Structures are given as C-alpha cells and as structure tokens.
C-alpha cells in the first residue's frame, strides 16, 4: 500500500473541537483546526463622522423590514416553506409564474383576492390573511 493511501488528510480523532454547520438542511461536522484555515475576516465597521449618536431600537429595525416585506408576502413565503415547496412548485399550484410569486413574497406585487382565494382552496388558509 502506498504512503499516500495510508494517511488521511483529516483525522477523525483530532484533538480540537468540532464545528457543526448546517447548510440547506444538511449538517456537516468539521474539525475546528481545519475550519480555521478558511476563516474570512469581517470588515470592521467604519466610524461615522457625525457627532450625533442615534440609538438603534428594535422598532426602527422592524419598521424598515415592514417597508421592505409586506405582512402578506411574509405569510405567503411562510406557507410555502411550511409546505416544503420551491417557488416554482408553489407557483404552479396557485397558477401564477415564479416571477410573480417572488414579487408577491417580496412585497413588490400585491396578492389580490383571486389568487388569495386559490391559496385558500388549495392550502385551507383564510384568504383574508393575504389581503392588505
């Protein structure tokens, strides 16, 4: 047996701790000493030149999110994820394009009463939740 096949690059009995990383519903166990080779340093935040210190509140953060994502869009995406469907699969079920579904989930398009009633019929949810 050659020397190359005898020695494995990652030892199962490493002395460091193990990192468990989940990506797309798969969990990976990676020795910490191996993972340290791939650490990417985060950029340090730039200091603001303004002298006023405005406190960041939870309300201000969620207000920005509410403007970006509508409540109906978040509910629609939550329903899709709960059902375990991709955007394409979900869009086919409710008879819209994937692009329209994406726009509805991200608040760029309203859902509308007709589509909301399709969702109610297929998934058994109250259509009024999806109307704003």
JSON list of C-alpha atoms in Angstrom, two decimals:
[
{"chain": "A", "resi": 1, "resn": "UNK", "atom": "CA", "xyz": [0.00, 0.00, 0.00]},
{"chain": "A", "resi": 2, "resn": "UNK", "atom": "CA", "xyz": [1.41, 3.38, -0.92]},
{"chain": "A", "resi": 3, "resn": "UNK", "atom": "CA", "xyz": [2.17, 6.01, 1.66]},
{"chain": "A", "resi": 4, "resn": "UNK", "atom": "CA", "xyz": [-0.43, 8.31, 0.12]},
{"chain": "A", "resi": 5, "resn": "UNK", "atom": "CA", "xyz": [-3.35, 5.97, 0.86]},
{"chain": "A", "resi": 6, "resn": "UNK", "atom": "CA", "xyz": [-2.26, 5.23, 4.42]},
{"chain": "A", "resi": 7, "resn": "UNK", "atom": "CA", "xyz": [-2.54, 8.77, 5.74]},
{"chain": "A", "resi": 8, "resn": "UNK", "atom": "CA", "xyz": [-5.81, 10.66, 5.66]},
{"chain": "A", "resi": 9, "resn": "UNK", "atom": "CA", "xyz": [-5.70, 14.47, 5.48]},
{"chain": "A", "resi": 10, "resn": "UNK", "atom": "CA", "xyz": [-8.40, 14.87, 8.15]},
{"chain": "A", "resi": 11, "resn": "UNK", "atom": "CA", "xyz": [-8.09, 12.81, 11.28]},
{"chain": "A", "resi": 12, "resn": "UNK", "atom": "CA", "xyz": [-11.31, 11.53, 12.79]},
{"chain": "A", "resi": 13, "resn": "UNK", "atom": "CA", "xyz": [-9.63, 11.75, 16.20]},
{"chain": "A", "resi": 14, "resn": "UNK", "atom": "CA", "xyz": [-8.48, 15.37, 16.04]},
{"chain": "A", "resi": 15, "resn": "UNK", "atom": "CA", "xyz": [-7.79, 17.00, 19.39]},
{"chain": "A", "resi": 16, "resn": "UNK", "atom": "CA", "xyz": [-9.68, 20.22, 18.61]},
{"chain": "A", "resi": 17, "resn": "UNK", "atom": "CA", "xyz": [-13.39, 20.76, 18.94]},
{"chain": "A", "resi": 18, "resn": "UNK", "atom": "CA", "xyz": [-15.81, 20.12, 16.11]},
{"chain": "A", "resi": 19, "resn": "UNK", "atom": "CA", "xyz": [-17.95, 22.71, 14.37]},
{"chain": "A", "resi": 20, "resn": "UNK", "atom": "CA", "xyz": [-21.39, 21.66, 13.23]},
{"chain": "A", "resi": 21, "resn": "UNK", "atom": "CA", "xyz": [-22.50, 23.69, 10.24]},
{"chain": "A", "resi": 22, "resn": "UNK", "atom": "CA", "xyz": [-25.95, 23.37, 8.67]},
{"chain": "A", "resi": 23, "resn": "UNK", "atom": "CA", "xyz": [-26.40, 24.41, 5.06]},
{"chain": "A", "resi": 24, "resn": "UNK", "atom": "CA", "xyz": [-29.53, 23.63, 3.04]},
{"chain": "A", "resi": 25, "resn": "UNK", "atom": "CA", "xyz": [-30.86, 21.08, 5.53]},
{"chain": "A", "resi": 26, "resn": "UNK", "atom": "CA", "xyz": [-27.57, 19.12, 5.69]},
{"chain": "A", "resi": 27, "resn": "UNK", "atom": "CA", "xyz": [-25.37, 19.22, 8.80]},
{"chain": "A", "resi": 28, "resn": "UNK", "atom": "CA", "xyz": [-21.61, 18.96, 8.43]},
{"chain": "A", "resi": 29, "resn": "UNK", "atom": "CA", "xyz": [-19.15, 18.12, 11.25]},
{"chain": "A", "resi": 30, "resn": "UNK", "atom": "CA", "xyz": [-15.87, 19.93, 10.56]},
{"chain": "A", "resi": 31, "resn": "UNK", "atom": "CA", "xyz": [-12.82, 19.83, 12.84]},
{"chain": "A", "resi": 32, "resn": "UNK", "atom": "CA", "xyz": [-12.15, 23.33, 14.16]},
{"chain": "A", "resi": 33, "resn": "UNK", "atom": "CA", "xyz": [-8.47, 23.22, 13.18]},
{"chain": "A", "resi": 34, "resn": "UNK", "atom": "CA", "xyz": [-9.50, 22.58, 9.55]},
{"chain": "A", "resi": 35, "resn": "UNK", "atom": "CA", "xyz": [-12.20, 25.26, 9.60]},
{"chain": "A", "resi": 36, "resn": "UNK", "atom": "CA", "xyz": [-9.71, 27.84, 10.93]},
{"chain": "A", "resi": 37, "resn": "UNK", "atom": "CA", "xyz": [-7.87, 27.67, 7.60]},
{"chain": "A", "resi": 38, "resn": "UNK", "atom": "CA", "xyz": [-10.97, 29.06, 5.89]},
{"chain": "A", "resi": 39, "resn": "UNK", "atom": "CA", "xyz": [-11.89, 31.92, 8.24]},
{"chain": "A", "resi": 40, "resn": "UNK", "atom": "CA", "xyz": [-12.76, 35.11, 6.40]},
{"chain": "A", "resi": 41, "resn": "UNK", "atom": "CA", "xyz": [-12.11, 38.26, 8.37]},
{"chain": "A", "resi": 42, "resn": "UNK", "atom": "CA", "xyz": [-15.14, 40.52, 8.57]},
{"chain": "A", "resi": 43, "resn": "UNK", "atom": "CA", "xyz": [-14.67, 44.16, 7.69]},
{"chain": "A", "resi": 44, "resn": "UNK", "atom": "CA", "xyz": [-14.54, 46.47, 10.65]},
{"chain": "A", "resi": 45, "resn": "UNK", "atom": "CA", "xyz": [-17.42, 48.95, 10.71]},
{"chain": "A", "resi": 46, "resn": "UNK", "atom": "CA", "xyz": [-16.45, 52.41, 9.55]},
{"chain": "A", "resi": 47, "resn": "UNK", "atom": "CA", "xyz": [-16.75, 55.13, 12.13]},
{"chain": "A", "resi": 48, "resn": "UNK", "atom": "CA", "xyz": [-19.42, 57.67, 11.42]},
{"chain": "A", "resi": 49, "resn": "UNK", "atom": "CA", "xyz": [-18.22, 61.25, 11.04]},
{"chain": "A", "resi": 50, "resn": "UNK", "atom": "CA", "xyz": [-21.41, 62.65, 12.52]},
{"chain": "A", "resi": 51, "resn": "UNK", "atom": "CA", "xyz": [-21.33, 63.53, 16.17]},
{"chain": "A", "resi": 52, "resn": "UNK", "atom": "CA", "xyz": [-24.95, 62.65, 16.90]},
{"chain": "A", "resi": 53, "resn": "UNK", "atom": "CA", "xyz": [-25.45, 59.21, 18.35]},
{"chain": "A", "resi": 54, "resn": "UNK", "atom": "CA", "xyz": [-28.88, 57.96, 17.32]},
{"chain": "A", "resi": 55, "resn": "UNK", "atom": "CA", "xyz": [-29.85, 54.88, 19.29]},
{"chain": "A", "resi": 56, "resn": "UNK", "atom": "CA", "xyz": [-30.92, 51.86, 17.26]},
{"chain": "A", "resi": 57, "resn": "UNK", "atom": "CA", "xyz": [-34.19, 50.47, 18.50]},
{"chain": "A", "resi": 58, "resn": "UNK", "atom": "CA", "xyz": [-35.97, 47.24, 17.68]},
{"chain": "A", "resi": 59, "resn": "UNK", "atom": "CA", "xyz": [-38.91, 49.26, 16.39]},
{"chain": "A", "resi": 60, "resn": "UNK", "atom": "CA", "xyz": [-36.72, 51.12, 13.89]},
{"chain": "A", "resi": 61, "resn": "UNK", "atom": "CA", "xyz": [-35.29, 47.84, 12.60]},
{"chain": "A", "resi": 62, "resn": "UNK", "atom": "CA", "xyz": [-38.70, 46.20, 12.19]},
{"chain": "A", "resi": 63, "resn": "UNK", "atom": "CA", "xyz": [-40.18, 49.32, 10.59]},
{"chain": "A", "resi": 64, "resn": "UNK", "atom": "CA", "xyz": [-37.56, 49.01, 7.85]},
{"chain": "A", "resi": 65, "resn": "UNK", "atom": "CA", "xyz": [-38.40, 45.33, 7.42]},
{"chain": "A", "resi": 66, "resn": "UNK", "atom": "CA", "xyz": [-42.13, 46.07, 7.25]},
{"chain": "A", "resi": 67, "resn": "UNK", "atom": "CA", "xyz": [-41.49, 48.54, 4.46]},
{"chain": "A", "resi": 68, "resn": "UNK", "atom": "CA", "xyz": [-39.36, 46.04, 2.55]},
{"chain": "A", "resi": 69, "resn": "UNK", "atom": "CA", "xyz": [-41.51, 42.94, 3.09]},
{"chain": "A", "resi": 70, "resn": "UNK", "atom": "CA", "xyz": [-45.26, 43.12, 3.43]},
{"chain": "A", "resi": 71, "resn": "UNK", "atom": "CA", "xyz": [-47.10, 41.07, 6.03]},
{"chain": "A", "resi": 72, "resn": "UNK", "atom": "CA", "xyz": [-48.98, 39.22, 3.28]},
{"chain": "A", "resi": 73, "resn": "UNK", "atom": "CA", "xyz": [-45.72, 38.46, 1.47]},
{"chain": "A", "resi": 74, "resn": "UNK", "atom": "CA", "xyz": [-44.13, 37.10, 4.63]},
{"chain": "A", "resi": 75, "resn": "UNK", "atom": "CA", "xyz": [-47.20, 34.92, 5.28]},
{"chain": "A", "resi": 76, "resn": "UNK", "atom": "CA", "xyz": [-47.10, 33.65, 1.69]},
{"chain": "A", "resi": 77, "resn": "UNK", "atom": "CA", "xyz": [-43.44, 32.73, 1.95]},
{"chain": "A", "resi": 78, "resn": "UNK", "atom": "CA", "xyz": [-44.02, 31.13, 5.35]},
{"chain": "A", "resi": 79, "resn": "UNK", "atom": "CA", "xyz": [-46.83, 28.99, 3.92]},
{"chain": "A", "resi": 80, "resn": "UNK", "atom": "CA", "xyz": [-44.64, 27.92, 1.01]},
{"chain": "A", "resi": 81, "resn": "UNK", "atom": "CA", "xyz": [-41.76, 26.98, 3.30]},
{"chain": "A", "resi": 82, "resn": "UNK", "atom": "CA", "xyz": [-44.10, 25.15, 5.69]},
{"chain": "A", "resi": 83, "resn": "UNK", "atom": "CA", "xyz": [-45.35, 23.06, 2.77]},
{"chain": "A", "resi": 84, "resn": "UNK", "atom": "CA", "xyz": [-41.74, 22.38, 1.72]},
{"chain": "A", "resi": 85, "resn": "UNK", "atom": "CA", "xyz": [-42.26, 23.69, -1.81]},
{"chain": "A", "resi": 86, "resn": "UNK", "atom": "CA", "xyz": [-39.93, 25.62, -4.08]},
{"chain": "A", "resi": 87, "resn": "UNK", "atom": "CA", "xyz": [-41.16, 28.84, -5.65]},
{"chain": "A", "resi": 88, "resn": "UNK", "atom": "CA", "xyz": [-41.68, 27.04, -8.97]},
{"chain": "A", "resi": 89, "resn": "UNK", "atom": "CA", "xyz": [-43.73, 24.23, -7.38]},
{"chain": "A", "resi": 90, "resn": "UNK", "atom": "CA", "xyz": [-45.83, 26.63, -5.29]},
{"chain": "A", "resi": 91, "resn": "UNK", "atom": "CA", "xyz": [-46.40, 28.94, -8.27]},
{"chain": "A", "resi": 92, "resn": "UNK", "atom": "CA", "xyz": [-47.67, 26.02, -10.38]},
{"chain": "A", "resi": 93, "resn": "UNK", "atom": "CA", "xyz": [-50.12, 25.02, -7.63]},
{"chain": "A", "resi": 94, "resn": "UNK", "atom": "CA", "xyz": [-51.64, 28.51, -7.44]},
{"chain": "A", "resi": 95, "resn": "UNK", "atom": "CA", "xyz": [-51.39, 29.06, -11.23]},
{"chain": "A", "resi": 96, "resn": "UNK", "atom": "CA", "xyz": [-49.00, 32.04, -11.33]},
{"chain": "A", "resi": 97, "resn": "UNK", "atom": "CA", "xyz": [-45.48, 32.44, -12.67]},
{"chain": "A", "resi": 98, "resn": "UNK", "atom": "CA", "xyz": [-42.46, 32.02, -10.42]},
{"chain": "A", "resi": 99, "resn": "UNK", "atom": "CA", "xyz": [-41.55, 35.67, -11.07]},
{"chain": "A", "resi": 100, "resn": "UNK", "atom": "CA", "xyz": [-44.98, 36.84, -9.87]},
{"chain": "A", "resi": 101, "resn": "UNK", "atom": "CA", "xyz": [-44.72, 34.64, -6.77]},
{"chain": "A", "resi": 102, "resn": "UNK", "atom": "CA", "xyz": [-41.30, 36.11, -5.98]},
{"chain": "A", "resi": 103, "resn": "UNK", "atom": "CA", "xyz": [-42.67, 39.63, -6.40]},
{"chain": "A", "resi": 104, "resn": "UNK", "atom": "CA", "xyz": [-45.60, 38.83, -4.08]},
{"chain": "A", "resi": 105, "resn": "UNK", "atom": "CA", "xyz": [-43.32, 37.33, -1.42]},
{"chain": "A", "resi": 106, "resn": "UNK", "atom": "CA", "xyz": [-41.01, 40.34, -1.52]},
{"chain": "A", "resi": 107, "resn": "UNK", "atom": "CA", "xyz": [-43.79, 42.96, -1.43]},
{"chain": "A", "resi": 108, "resn": "UNK", "atom": "CA", "xyz": [-43.31, 44.24, -4.96]},
{"chain": "A", "resi": 109, "resn": "UNK", "atom": "CA", "xyz": [-46.74, 42.96, -6.06]},
{"chain": "A", "resi": 110, "resn": "UNK", "atom": "CA", "xyz": [-49.99, 42.61, -4.17]},
{"chain": "A", "resi": 111, "resn": "UNK", "atom": "CA", "xyz": [-51.50, 39.15, -3.93]},
{"chain": "A", "resi": 112, "resn": "UNK", "atom": "CA", "xyz": [-55.06, 40.06, -4.90]},
{"chain": "A", "resi": 113, "resn": "UNK", "atom": "CA", "xyz": [-58.36, 38.49, -3.98]},
{"chain": "A", "resi": 114, "resn": "UNK", "atom": "CA", "xyz": [-58.45, 35.91, -6.82]},
{"chain": "A", "resi": 115, "resn": "UNK", "atom": "CA", "xyz": [-55.02, 34.46, -6.00]},
{"chain": "A", "resi": 116, "resn": "UNK", "atom": "CA", "xyz": [-55.73, 34.64, -2.26]},
{"chain": "A", "resi": 117, "resn": "UNK", "atom": "CA", "xyz": [-58.88, 32.54, -2.82]},
{"chain": "A", "resi": 118, "resn": "UNK", "atom": "CA", "xyz": [-56.83, 29.99, -4.83]},
{"chain": "A", "resi": 119, "resn": "UNK", "atom": "CA", "xyz": [-54.43, 29.72, -1.89]},
{"chain": "A", "resi": 120, "resn": "UNK", "atom": "CA", "xyz": [-57.37, 29.25, 0.49]},
{"chain": "A", "resi": 121, "resn": "UNK", "atom": "CA", "xyz": [-58.84, 26.48, -1.69]},
{"chain": "A", "resi": 122, "resn": "UNK", "atom": "CA", "xyz": [-55.56, 24.57, -2.10]},
{"chain": "A", "resi": 123, "resn": "UNK", "atom": "CA", "xyz": [-53.99, 25.02, 1.35]},
{"chain": "A", "resi": 124, "resn": "UNK", "atom": "CA", "xyz": [-57.04, 25.61, 3.58]},
{"chain": "A", "resi": 125, "resn": "UNK", "atom": "CA", "xyz": [-55.99, 29.01, 4.90]},
{"chain": "A", "resi": 126, "resn": "UNK", "atom": "CA", "xyz": [-58.25, 32.04, 5.24]},
{"chain": "A", "resi": 127, "resn": "UNK", "atom": "CA", "xyz": [-57.79, 34.17, 2.11]},
{"chain": "A", "resi": 128, "resn": "UNK", "atom": "CA", "xyz": [-58.21, 37.41, 4.09]},
{"chain": "A", "resi": 129, "resn": "UNK", "atom": "CA", "xyz": [-54.77, 36.91, 5.68]},
{"chain": "A", "resi": 130, "resn": "UNK", "atom": "CA", "xyz": [-53.19, 37.58, 2.28]},
{"chain": "A", "resi": 131, "resn": "UNK", "atom": "CA", "xyz": [-55.07, 40.82, 1.59]},
{"chain": "A", "resi": 132, "resn": "UNK", "atom": "CA", "xyz": [-53.67, 44.06, 2.94]}
]
